[in-house]
Short mmCIF file of C-alpha atoms in Angstrom, two decimals:
data_model
loop_
_atom_site.label_atom_id
_atom_site.label_comp_id
_atom_site.label_asym_id
_atom_site.label_seq_id
_atom_site.Cartn_x
_atom_site.Cartn_y
_atom_site.Cartn_z
CA MET A 1 37.32 -54.37 35.81
CA ALA A 2 39.22 -51.87 33.10
CA GLU A 3 40.47 -48.42 34.60
CA SER A 4 38.65 -45.74 33.84
CA SER A 5 39.95 -41.95 34.43
CA THR A 6 37.13 -39.06 35.44
CA PRO A 7 36.75 -36.51 32.03
CA LYS A 8 38.14 -33.41 32.93
CA LYS A 9 37.45 -28.94 31.82
CA ILE A 10 40.35 -27.12 30.59
CA PHE A 11 39.33 -23.25 30.59
CA ARG A 12 42.14 -21.01 29.12
CA PHE A 13 42.74 -18.09 30.37
CA ILE A 14 45.49 -15.08 29.94
CA LYS A 15 46.64 -13.96 33.00
CA PHE A 16 48.79 -10.70 33.04
CA THR A 17 50.96 -9.57 35.84
CA PRO A 18 51.20 -6.27 36.81
CA THR A 19 53.93 -4.76 34.89
CA THR A 20 52.25 -6.74 31.89
CA LYS A 21 49.31 -5.49 32.34
CA LYS A 22 50.63 -2.15 32.48
CA THR A 23 53.20 -2.67 29.06
CA LEU A 24 51.21 -4.52 26.52
CA CYS A 25 48.64 -3.27 24.22
CA VAL A 26 46.20 -4.33 23.51
CA ILE A 27 45.31 -4.29 20.91
CA CYS A 28 48.51 -4.97 19.05
CA GLY A 29 50.43 -7.58 22.25
CA ASN A 30 53.27 -5.96 21.60
CA ARG A 31 55.38 -4.79 24.81
CA ILE A 32 56.06 -0.59 25.18
CA GLU A 33 58.81 0.10 27.46
CA LYS A 34 58.55 4.09 27.29
CA SER A 35 55.71 5.44 29.00
CA ASP A 36 54.87 8.42 26.57
CA TYR A 37 54.45 6.37 24.16
CA ARG A 38 51.71 4.19 26.39
CA ARG A 39 47.66 4.93 26.38
CA LYS A 40 45.60 4.70 29.49
CA LEU A 41 42.07 2.59 28.94
CA PHE A 42 41.46 3.48 32.55
CA HIS A 43 40.96 6.23 35.46
CA GLY A 44 40.72 4.42 38.46
CA SER A 45 37.50 2.39 37.30
CA ILE A 46 36.41 4.74 34.73
CA LYS A 47 37.27 4.08 31.75
CA SER A 48 38.93 6.46 29.17
CA GLU A 49 38.32 8.57 26.01
CA TYR A 50 40.55 5.81 24.17
CA CYS A 51 39.15 3.06 25.76
CA ILE A 52 35.65 3.46 24.24
CA LEU A 53 36.73 4.32 21.24
CA ILE A 54 38.32 0.68 20.90
CA GLU A 55 35.08 -0.84 21.92
CA LYS A 56 33.41 1.55 19.68
CA TYR A 57 34.98 -0.26 16.68
CA LEU A 58 36.07 -3.96 17.75
CA GLU A 59 32.88 -4.07 19.19
CA ILE A 60 33.77 -5.83 22.99
CA ASN A 61 33.37 -5.17 26.13
CA ILE A 62 37.15 -4.15 28.21
CA THR A 63 37.55 -4.77 31.34
CA GLU A 64 39.94 -4.39 33.92
CA GLU A 65 40.48 -7.99 34.69
CA THR A 66 39.96 -9.44 31.71
CA HIS A 67 42.13 -7.13 29.83
CA ALA A 68 45.34 -4.72 29.74
CA ASP A 69 45.25 -1.34 30.88
CA THR A 70 47.71 0.14 28.02
CA ALA A 71 47.27 0.30 24.13
CA CYS A 72 50.02 1.98 22.06
CA ARG A 73 49.92 5.49 20.42
CA LYS A 74 50.06 4.10 17.44
CA CYS A 75 47.64 1.78 17.42
CA VAL A 76 45.18 4.60 19.14
CA ARG A 77 46.13 6.85 16.07
CA GLU A 78 45.15 4.26 13.41
CA LEU A 79 41.96 4.46 15.03
CA GLN A 80 41.42 7.81 15.26
CA LYS A 81 41.85 8.24 12.06
CA ILE A 82 39.15 5.61 11.41
CA ASP A 83 36.61 7.33 13.38
CA SER A 84 37.84 10.65 11.98
CA VAL A 85 36.71 9.30 7.98
CA PHE A 86 33.80 7.59 9.46
CA THR A 87 32.84 11.03 10.90
CA THR A 88 33.42 12.77 8.37
CA PHE A 89 31.46 10.67 5.87
CA LYS A 90 28.51 10.35 7.96
CA SER A 91 28.46 14.13 7.79
CA SER A 92 28.52 14.65 3.90
CA TYR A 93 26.28 11.96 3.79
CA GLN A 94 23.17 13.58 6.01
CA ASN A 95 24.38 16.97 4.18
CA THR A 96 23.87 15.16 1.35
CA LEU A 97 20.57 13.67 1.93
CA ALA A 98 19.05 17.65 3.35
CA LYS A 99 19.72 19.08 0.13
CA LEU A 100 17.95 16.25 -2.02
CA ARG A 101 15.28 16.95 0.20
CA GLU A 102 14.85 20.50 -0.39
CA THR A 103 15.03 20.25 -4.23
CA HIS A 104 13.93 16.28 -5.06
CA GLY A 105 12.25 15.93 -2.07
CA HIS A 106 7.67 16.37 -1.71
CA ASN A 107 5.17 16.74 0.95
CA SER A 108 2.09 15.88 -0.48
CA VAL A 109 0.87 12.99 -3.43
CA SER A 110 -1.46 14.93 -5.17
CA PHE A 111 0.02 16.33 -7.59
CA LYS A 112 3.25 13.37 -8.66
CA ARG A 113 3.49 15.64 -12.74
CA GLN A 114 2.90 18.69 -12.68
CA PHE A 115 1.89 19.10 -16.20
CA SER A 116 2.96 22.15 -18.95
CA GLU A 117 0.51 25.10 -20.81
CA ASP A 118 1.22 23.04 -23.60
CA GLY A 119 -0.33 19.46 -21.70
CA SER A 120 2.77 18.25 -21.53
CA ALA A 121 4.31 15.88 -18.47
CA THR A 122 7.03 16.85 -16.76
CA VAL A 123 8.31 14.91 -13.31
CA ASN A 124 9.16 17.91 -11.00
CA SER A 125 9.74 16.53 -7.77
CA ARG A 126 10.22 13.17 -6.07
CA LYS A 127 10.34 11.63 -2.99
CA SER A 128 14.12 10.47 -0.92
CA LEU A 129 16.12 9.84 -4.05
CA PHE A 130 18.27 7.76 -1.01
CA PRO A 131 15.34 7.72 1.25
CA ARG A 132 15.86 5.42 4.84
CA ASP A 133 13.20 2.48 5.57
CA GLU A 134 12.07 5.08 8.63
CA GLU A 135 11.92 7.93 6.57
CA LYS A 136 9.26 5.98 3.57
CA GLU A 137 6.08 7.08 4.91
CA GLU A 138 7.78 10.44 6.42
CA ASP A 139 5.81 14.04 5.53
CA SER A 140 2.96 12.43 3.51
CA GLU A 141 -0.25 12.65 4.71
CA PHE A 142 -1.02 10.12 1.45
CA ASN A 143 1.52 7.87 0.99
CA ILE A 144 0.62 4.65 -1.28
CA ASP A 145 3.06 2.70 -2.05
CA THR A 146 2.45 0.86 -5.85
CA LYS A 147 2.66 -2.50 -4.10
CA THR A 148 0.89 -2.90 -1.42
CA ASP A 149 -2.45 -2.26 -3.27
CA SER A 150 -5.01 -0.69 -1.11
CA GLU A 151 -8.15 -2.42 -3.06
CA LEU A 152 -5.94 -5.80 -1.42
CA LYS A 153 -6.35 -4.43 2.47
CA VAL A 154 -9.77 -4.22 1.99
CA ILE A 155 -10.40 -7.49 0.35
CA TRP A 156 -7.45 -9.92 2.94
CA LYS A 157 -9.26 -7.30 6.08
CA LEU A 158 -12.63 -8.66 5.24
CA LEU A 159 -12.59 -12.05 3.01
CA TYR A 160 -8.94 -13.51 4.37
CA SER A 161 -8.73 -15.55 8.08
CA THR A 162 -6.38 -18.29 8.63
CA SER A 163 -9.47 -20.02 10.23
CA SER A 164 -11.35 -21.04 8.01
CA ALA A 165 -9.32 -23.17 6.00
CA ARG A 166 -11.93 -25.87 5.74
CA ASP A 167 -14.77 -23.39 4.80
CA GLN A 168 -15.08 -24.29 1.04
CA GLY A 169 -14.91 -21.27 -1.05
CA THR A 170 -13.17 -18.79 1.24
CA LEU A 171 -9.54 -17.03 0.06
CA TYR A 172 -7.53 -18.85 2.30
CA ALA A 173 -10.05 -22.24 1.43
CA ALA A 174 -9.01 -21.27 -1.69
CA ARG A 175 -5.33 -20.14 -1.89
CA ASN A 176 -4.59 -23.92 0.62
CA THR A 177 -6.28 -25.93 -2.97
CA ILE A 178 -3.83 -23.80 -5.13
CA ASN A 179 -1.23 -24.37 -3.02
CA ALA A 180 -0.15 -20.69 -3.53
CA ARG A 181 1.99 -20.73 -0.62
CA ASN A 182 3.22 -17.56 -0.79
CA VAL A 183 0.67 -15.37 -0.27
CA THR A 184 0.33 -14.58 3.45
CA GLN A 185 -1.82 -12.21 5.94
CA ASP A 186 -0.49 -9.45 4.76
CA PRO A 187 -0.57 -8.54 1.39
CA ALA A 188 2.19 -6.53 0.63
CA ASP A 189 4.94 -9.40 1.67
CA ASP A 190 4.01 -10.50 -1.74
CA PHE A 191 1.51 -7.90 -3.71
CA TYR A 192 1.94 -9.72 -7.02
CA ALA A 193 1.68 -13.55 -5.73
CA ALA A 194 -1.10 -12.08 -3.76
CA SER A 195 -2.35 -10.09 -6.33
CA ASP A 196 -2.59 -12.95 -8.17
CA LEU A 197 -4.63 -15.31 -5.87
CA VAL A 198 -7.51 -13.28 -5.93
CA GLU A 199 -7.73 -12.93 -10.14
CA LYS A 200 -7.85 -16.38 -9.66
CA VAL A 201 -10.54 -16.80 -7.07
CA THR A 202 -12.51 -13.79 -9.00
CA THR A 203 -11.98 -15.36 -11.70
CA ALA A 204 -13.04 -18.96 -10.79
CA TYR A 205 -16.56 -17.17 -8.96
CA ILE A 206 -17.37 -15.78 -12.60
CA ILE A 207 -17.64 -18.60 -13.96
CA THR A 208 -19.33 -21.11 -10.95
CA GLY A 209 -21.59 -17.79 -11.69
CA GLY A 210 -22.29 -17.90 -15.31
CA LEU A 211 -23.11 -21.71 -14.29
CA THR A 212 -25.50 -21.61 -12.00
CA HIS A 213 -27.22 -18.51 -13.90
CA PHE A 214 -27.45 -20.36 -17.47
CA GLY A 215 -28.59 -23.81 -15.30
CA MET A 216 -25.02 -25.31 -16.43
CA GLU A 217 -23.90 -28.49 -14.64
CA SER A 218 -20.14 -28.71 -16.04
CA ILE A 219 -17.92 -26.04 -18.47
CA ASP A 220 -18.61 -28.61 -21.36
CA SER A 221 -22.74 -28.88 -20.55
CA LEU A 222 -25.14 -26.92 -22.49
CA PRO A 223 -27.03 -23.50 -20.82
CA CYS A 224 -30.95 -24.97 -19.82
CA LYS A 225 -31.97 -21.26 -18.21
CA ASN A 226 -31.09 -17.50 -19.89
CA VAL A 227 -30.87 -19.03 -23.20
CA TYR A 228 -30.41 -17.04 -26.14
CA GLU A 229 -33.08 -17.43 -28.85
CA GLY A 230 -31.85 -14.94 -31.78
CA ALA A 231 -30.50 -15.20 -34.79
CA VAL A 232 -27.44 -15.84 -34.41
CA GLY A 233 -25.59 -13.63 -36.63
CA ASN A 234 -27.50 -9.98 -35.61
CA THR A 235 -24.66 -8.39 -34.53
CA ASN A 236 -26.92 -5.59 -32.30
CA GLU A 237 -29.64 -9.17 -31.25
CA MET A 238 -26.78 -10.54 -29.25
CA LYS A 239 -25.19 -7.74 -28.01
CA GLU A 240 -28.25 -7.01 -26.67
CA TYR A 241 -28.65 -10.66 -25.19
CA ILE A 242 -24.94 -10.27 -23.41
CA PHE A 243 -25.12 -6.84 -22.09
CA ASP A 244 -28.43 -7.76 -20.23
CA GLN A 245 -27.44 -11.02 -19.45
CA ALA A 246 -24.51 -9.45 -17.56
CA ARG A 247 -26.84 -6.75 -16.10
CA SER A 248 -29.10 -9.76 -14.54
CA PHE A 249 -26.34 -11.16 -13.42
CA VAL A 250 -25.19 -8.80 -11.48
CA LYS A 251 -27.74 -7.25 -9.88
CA THR A 252 -28.42 -10.99 -8.80
CA PHE A 253 -25.12 -12.10 -7.52
CA THR A 254 -23.60 -8.92 -6.69
CA LEU A 255 -23.84 -5.58 -4.38
CA PRO A 256 -24.15 -2.91 -6.58
CA GLU A 257 -26.62 -0.37 -4.27
CA ILE A 258 -25.29 1.61 -1.66
CA PRO A 259 -26.35 3.64 0.74
CA LYS A 260 -26.50 7.02 1.03
CA LEU A 261 -25.83 10.17 2.61
CA PRO A 262 -28.88 11.20 4.71
CA GLU A 263 -31.00 13.89 3.56
CA TYR A 264 -32.08 15.80 6.68
CA GLY A 265 -29.51 17.80 9.33
CA PRO A 266 -26.10 20.28 7.73
CA ASN A 267 -26.25 19.73 3.80
CA CYS A 268 -23.51 22.53 4.23
CA ASN A 269 -20.74 23.96 6.39
CA THR A 270 -21.53 27.07 7.50
CA TYR A 271 -25.23 25.18 9.01
CA ASN A 272 -27.45 27.75 6.47
CA CYS A 273 -31.51 26.48 6.87
CA ARG A 274 -31.98 24.75 3.17
CA TYR A 275 -35.91 26.95 2.78
CA CYS A 276 -35.59 30.38 4.54
CA GLY A 277 -31.65 30.64 4.62
CA LYS A 278 -31.77 31.25 8.78
CA LYS A 279 -27.49 30.26 10.41
CA TYR A 280 -26.81 28.67 13.17
CA LYS A 281 -23.83 27.74 14.91
CA GLN A 282 -25.11 23.80 16.62
CA PRO A 283 -25.83 21.65 13.91
CA HIS A 284 -28.75 19.93 16.35
CA SER A 285 -30.49 23.54 16.54
CA LEU A 286 -31.01 23.83 13.09
CA ARG A 287 -32.31 19.85 12.48
CA LYS A 288 -34.64 21.15 15.39
CA HIS A 289 -35.62 24.30 13.23
CA GLU A 290 -35.57 22.86 9.94
CA SER A 291 -37.96 19.59 11.34
CA SER A 292 -40.40 22.00 13.54
CA ILE A 293 -40.74 24.86 11.07
CA HIS A 294 -40.34 23.59 7.95
CA GLY A 295 -41.70 19.80 8.66
CA HIS A 296 -38.22 18.28 7.25
CA TYR A 297 -38.54 14.72 8.28
CA ASP A 298 -35.47 14.33 11.35
CA PRO A 299 -35.36 10.92 12.84
CA LEU A 300 -34.05 12.76 16.15
CA PHE A 301 -37.55 14.78 15.94
CA ALA A 302 -40.32 12.17 14.59
CA LYS A 303 -42.23 11.46 16.48
CA GLU A 304 -43.47 7.61 14.70
CA LYS A 305 -40.22 6.23 15.64
CA VAL A 306 -39.07 3.74 11.65
CA SER A 307 -38.02 0.16 13.68
CA SER A 308 -35.30 -1.72 12.21
CA GLY A 309 -36.00 -5.39 11.42
CA LYS A 310 -34.14 -7.39 13.49
CA TYR A 311 -32.00 -9.80 12.26
CA ASN A 312 -32.41 -13.18 11.81
CA GLU A 313 -29.94 -15.81 11.46
CA ASN A 314 -31.85 -18.31 10.50
CA GLU A 315 -33.28 -16.21 7.38
CA SER A 316 -30.08 -15.62 6.36
CA ASP A 317 -27.42 -17.07 4.05
CA GLY A 318 -23.69 -16.60 5.47
CA VAL A 319 -22.35 -17.69 2.52
CA SER A 320 -24.49 -16.37 -0.10
CA ALA A 321 -23.26 -13.72 1.43
CA TYR A 322 -19.92 -14.63 1.31
CA THR A 323 -20.04 -14.64 -2.07
CA LYS A 324 -21.26 -11.72 -2.66
CA LEU A 325 -18.86 -9.73 -1.11
CA VAL A 326 -16.69 -11.76 -2.79
CA LEU A 327 -17.94 -11.39 -7.11
CA THR A 328 -17.93 -7.07 -5.92
CA LEU A 329 -15.37 -6.71 -3.88
CA GLY A 330 -13.26 -8.92 -6.86
CA LEU A 331 -14.49 -7.26 -10.14
CA LEU A 332 -14.78 -4.33 -9.03
CA ARG A 333 -10.95 -4.62 -9.31
CA MET A 334 -10.64 -5.97 -12.04
CA ASP A 335 -12.88 -3.14 -13.52
CA HIS A 336 -10.50 -0.42 -11.85
CA ASN A 337 -7.45 -2.07 -12.91
CA ASP A 338 -9.10 -2.55 -16.83
CA ALA A 339 -9.87 1.34 -15.97
CA ILE A 340 -5.87 2.32 -14.97
CA HIS A 341 -5.06 -0.44 -18.63
CA MET A 342 -7.14 1.31 -20.37
CA GLY A 343 -6.87 4.88 -19.60
CA ASP A 344 -9.72 5.42 -18.89
CA GLY A 345 -9.77 8.55 -15.92
CA SER A 346 -13.07 9.01 -15.55
CA ARG A 347 -14.13 4.99 -14.86
CA MET A 348 -11.84 5.07 -12.04
CA LEU A 349 -13.48 8.23 -10.34
CA LYS A 350 -16.58 6.53 -10.28
CA ILE A 351 -15.11 3.14 -8.87
CA ASP A 352 -13.96 5.49 -6.08
CA GLN A 353 -16.77 6.34 -4.75
CA PHE A 354 -17.44 2.73 -4.11
CA LEU A 355 -14.01 2.62 -2.91
CA VAL A 356 -14.25 5.35 -0.55
CA LEU A 357 -17.05 3.75 0.86
CA TYR A 358 -14.72 0.68 2.24
CA TYR A 359 -11.84 2.22 2.84
CA LYS A 360 -14.47 3.95 5.58
CA TYR A 361 -15.89 1.26 6.30
CA CYS A 362 -12.43 -0.98 6.62
CA HIS A 363 -10.75 2.23 9.18
CA CYS A 364 -8.75 2.27 6.28
CA THR A 365 -8.21 6.15 7.02
CA LYS A 366 -5.52 7.50 5.09
CA TYR A 367 -6.30 5.72 2.19
CA ALA A 368 -10.82 7.14 2.57
CA PHE A 369 -8.78 10.70 3.20
CA GLY A 370 -6.64 10.59 0.17
CA THR A 371 -9.95 9.57 -2.41
CA LEU A 372 -11.72 12.08 -1.14
CA GLU A 373 -9.69 14.69 -1.93
CA THR A 374 -8.52 13.43 -5.51
CA ILE A 375 -12.34 13.50 -5.85
CA ALA A 376 -12.25 17.18 -4.19
CA GLN A 377 -9.84 17.75 -6.32
CA THR A 378 -11.85 17.08 -9.89
CA GLU A 379 -15.53 17.95 -8.36
CA VAL A 380 -15.00 21.48 -6.45
CA LEU A 381 -11.15 22.64 -4.98
CA LEU A 382 -9.35 22.82 -8.96
CA THR A 383 -10.44 24.29 -11.96
CA GLU A 384 -12.04 22.59 -15.51
CA ARG A 385 -9.04 22.92 -16.73
CA GLN A 386 -7.20 21.56 -13.88
CA ALA A 387 -10.08 19.08 -13.31
CA HIS A 388 -9.74 17.37 -16.51
CA ARG A 389 -6.10 17.41 -16.52
CA LEU A 390 -6.30 15.48 -13.44
CA ILE A 391 -8.20 12.69 -14.15
CA TRP A 392 -7.00 12.28 -17.40
CA ASN A 393 -3.33 12.77 -17.06
CA ARG A 394 -3.05 10.15 -14.51
CA THR A 395 -1.65 7.05 -16.48
CA VAL A 396 0.80 6.39 -18.38
CA ASN A 397 1.24 5.76 -22.28
CA HIS A 398 4.89 5.03 -23.90
CA LYS A 399 3.69 2.48 -26.64
CA GLY A 400 0.98 4.11 -28.27
CA ASP A 401 -1.22 0.70 -28.27
CA ALA A 402 -4.45 0.74 -26.47
CA ASN A 403 -5.06 -1.64 -23.01
CA THR A 404 -0.85 -0.44 -22.24
CA ASN A 405 -1.59 2.44 -19.51
CA HIS A 406 0.03 2.27 -16.39
CA PRO A 407 -0.50 4.27 -13.57
CA ASN A 408 2.25 7.80 -13.41
CA ASP A 409 2.97 6.55 -9.92
CA LEU A 410 4.64 3.75 -11.01
CA ASP A 411 6.46 5.87 -13.97
CA VAL A 412 8.03 7.87 -11.63
CA GLU A 413 9.63 5.17 -9.82
CA HIS A 414 10.49 3.71 -13.06
CA CYS A 415 12.31 7.14 -13.30
CA ASN A 416 13.52 6.95 -9.80
CA LYS A 417 15.10 3.72 -10.82
CA VAL A 418 17.09 5.23 -13.27
CA PHE A 419 18.36 8.06 -11.68
CA LYS A 420 19.92 6.09 -9.16
CA ASP A 421 21.75 3.39 -10.76
CA SER A 422 23.11 6.85 -12.58
CA ALA A 423 23.81 7.90 -8.97
CA HIS A 424 25.55 4.96 -7.80
CA SER A 425 27.36 5.18 -10.97
CA TYR A 426 29.24 8.03 -10.12
CA ARG A 427 32.51 7.85 -7.98
CA GLY A 428 32.52 11.26 -6.65
CA VAL A 429 31.51 13.17 -4.23
CA PHE A 430 28.01 14.06 -4.58
CA THR A 431 27.00 17.84 -4.93
CA GLU A 432 23.92 19.81 -5.78
CA LYS A 433 25.72 20.96 -9.38
CA VAL A 434 26.31 16.35 -9.63
CA VAL A 435 22.62 15.86 -8.91
CA SER A 436 21.87 18.75 -11.24
CA ARG A 437 23.71 16.96 -13.85
CA VAL A 438 22.65 12.96 -13.17
CA SER A 439 18.82 13.90 -12.58
CA LYS A 440 18.72 16.24 -16.75
CA SER A 441 20.84 13.38 -18.39
CA ALA A 442 19.61 10.09 -16.93
CA MET A 443 16.82 9.51 -19.28
CA LYS A 444 18.72 10.82 -21.82
CA VAL A 445 21.59 8.00 -21.50
CA HIS A 446 19.59 5.46 -20.78
CA GLU A 447 17.78 6.11 -24.07
CA ILE A 448 21.25 6.26 -25.82
CA ILE A 449 22.22 2.79 -23.98
CA LYS A 450 18.54 1.00 -25.00
CA GLN A 451 19.10 2.26 -28.96
CA PHE A 452 22.19 1.49 -28.81
CA ASP A 453 21.27 -1.86 -27.55
CA LYS A 454 18.77 -2.19 -30.13
CA MET A 455 21.27 -1.38 -33.62
CA CYS A 456 24.02 -3.75 -32.06
CA ASN A 457 21.56 -6.87 -30.77
CA VAL A 458 21.68 -7.11 -27.55
CA HIS A 459 19.63 -9.05 -25.24
CA VAL A 460 18.71 -7.05 -22.45
CA PRO A 461 16.72 -9.17 -20.30
CA SER A 462 13.27 -7.85 -19.28
CA GLY A 463 11.45 -5.75 -15.88
CA ARG A 464 8.42 -7.64 -16.95
CA HIS A 465 7.42 -9.78 -14.16
CA LYS A 466 6.06 -12.75 -16.03
CA THR A 467 2.89 -15.06 -15.74
CA CYS A 468 2.44 -18.29 -15.47
CA ASP A 469 -1.06 -19.99 -16.86
CA LYS A 470 -3.75 -20.19 -14.68
CA GLU A 471 -5.53 -22.04 -15.83
CA ILE A 472 -5.87 -25.59 -13.80
CA ASP A 473 -5.60 -23.95 -11.52
CA ILE A 474 -8.75 -21.43 -12.33
CA ILE A 475 -10.83 -25.16 -13.38
CA THR A 476 -9.56 -26.59 -10.24
CA LEU A 477 -11.39 -24.00 -7.94
CA VAL A 478 -14.10 -24.30 -9.93
CA ARG A 479 -15.43 -27.81 -9.46
CA GLN A 480 -14.49 -27.41 -6.28
CA PHE A 481 -17.18 -23.89 -6.38
CA GLN A 482 -19.89 -26.03 -8.07
CA ALA A 483 -19.98 -28.53 -5.21
CA CYS A 484 -20.32 -25.79 -2.59
CA ASN A 485 -23.34 -24.62 -3.74
CA LEU A 486 -21.75 -21.15 -3.02
CA PHE A 487 -24.67 -19.32 -4.96
CA ASP A 488 -27.74 -21.21 -3.88
CA PHE A 489 -29.51 -19.48 -1.13
CA ILE A 490 -29.85 -21.82 1.82
CA PRO A 491 -31.11 -20.22 4.77
CA GLY A 492 -29.01 -19.92 8.53
CA ARG A 493 -25.60 -21.93 7.01
CA SER A 494 -22.90 -20.03 7.61
CA HIS A 495 -18.86 -20.16 6.79
CA TYR A 496 -17.34 -21.50 10.87
CA ALA A 497 -14.90 -18.11 10.41
CA TYR A 498 -17.51 -15.48 9.63
CA PRO A 499 -20.50 -16.59 11.46
CA ASN A 500 -21.97 -12.88 11.79
CA MET A 501 -21.53 -12.46 7.90
CA LYS A 502 -24.14 -10.07 6.60
CA GLU A 503 -25.49 -9.28 3.02
CA ASN A 504 -24.23 -6.05 2.47
CA PRO A 505 -21.67 -5.31 5.61
CA LEU A 506 -21.54 -1.21 3.96
CA THR A 507 -24.94 -1.21 5.78
CA GLU A 508 -23.57 -0.99 9.51
CA LEU A 509 -21.86 2.32 8.06
CA ASP A 510 -23.24 5.27 10.27
CA MET A 511 -23.95 7.74 7.16
CA GLU A 512 -24.83 11.05 9.68
CA ILE A 513 -20.78 10.55 10.57
CA VAL A 514 -19.96 9.93 6.95
CA ARG A 515 -21.64 13.13 6.26
CA ASP A 516 -19.83 15.12 9.23
CA TRP A 517 -16.63 13.29 7.82
CA ILE A 518 -16.77 14.72 4.89
CA GLY A 519 -17.27 18.43 5.71
CA ALA A 520 -14.25 18.32 7.85
CA SER A 521 -12.16 16.94 5.43
CA LEU A 522 -13.85 19.60 2.88
CA LYS A 523 -12.72 22.30 5.40
CA LYS A 524 -8.89 20.25 5.87
CA PHE A 525 -8.36 21.10 1.66
CA GLN A 526 -9.61 24.08 1.50
CA ASN A 527 -7.23 25.77 4.37
CA LYS A 528 -4.59 24.23 2.06
CA HIS A 529 -2.80 26.85 0.37
CA PHE A 530 -2.57 25.71 -3.20
CA TYR A 531 -5.71 25.51 -3.33
#
């Protein structure tokens, strides 16, 4: 039988004698004979300031059992110099940030830009120039980042669920079908991927709904319903036919109706009777007065209660309700983006009036409050001249062509990027004078460099995000949606992940609460010093 040896475990450690423990430096390892050149790391069982300094910069834990009790004077002095330099840098950095917040910081984004009397735009304030992660939402009541689209958050909250993988026609199932793996549960993780997915799904829904509307079996087949019977070439008739069919499609497959504010109860914050002008302190007393004295209808005091019909799951189609909600939110988002690109401020405000209710329904209070303030600014808070400027100066166009506008906040981000590039290339101490000089010259220097590169035929990589061909993914989704009969009303069916999908989710909003919220918000707006 072959001989076998038992394996041994070897532990290596340093064993100090009482003499070496007091004379060896824990950092450089040199023996220090003179006591004046040694610094003790422990006073009894308490760590000295030198021990704490060494642990801080070497990231170690010094104990009496495993380490020497001494550090040489030379090593301690070097560490003290490093600590002094870091303390100076930290103090200088904090002072610079404080000055920049005073000169370039702001607390509200109601006015990203201020406009001079001649109508020219001037950027007078920006967010912190070098913000920490925890400062990105600091000191702002309403701060919407450019890439975290508020509309996407609403869509994700209502239509995106990872449990709907087997429900053909849902947003998550479409994501798996076209293999959009970079789309996650939070649209802010990859804004452009989430935006592309919503655009593809909305386009596929529009095409599928168009095929159903015109009775077509496929994209290549001829329409069987709602066929144009006018003269080909007659521009007016063809245009009227297109508008009629588009109007019919929207009324049939979307949710254009929204709940209205109740006509009973307070109609202002002063609680005055709408008939005789009598003042009250409590809204309940006002409602009772208008109902009993003036006969104004109020369900709280009405003798005959209006019963709301019970919701019958067998008479509803959850799949059709989901389809209508997808088209409603998708078309609103496409219309809003188109209004931004065209610089149509009036259309943007009209869409905001729809979106504020969806923000309120999805409990996106920050977005709802900010959107309501923008609407109130244009209606009551600002003068007519300022309101006109706010409506039509919300976008920027640097090319002068149609459909090339982008939002003001995105333009400010571009300016901030140019300024930061100039500031980071500066090799010196930041002072208020330096920051002021760099902020004034950054854009001019940037334009000079661009013009020089253009004259020298130097190719500069474009910062524009490239878009790939979406036709294949859209056609794939259209075929899948058409096979599921998403636009046919079939009572009793529903998606597995959305068993109780309502026809219109906004009907669940308590409009009395919304009215009170609007009144309370208007009070907050009027208390701001700049209105």
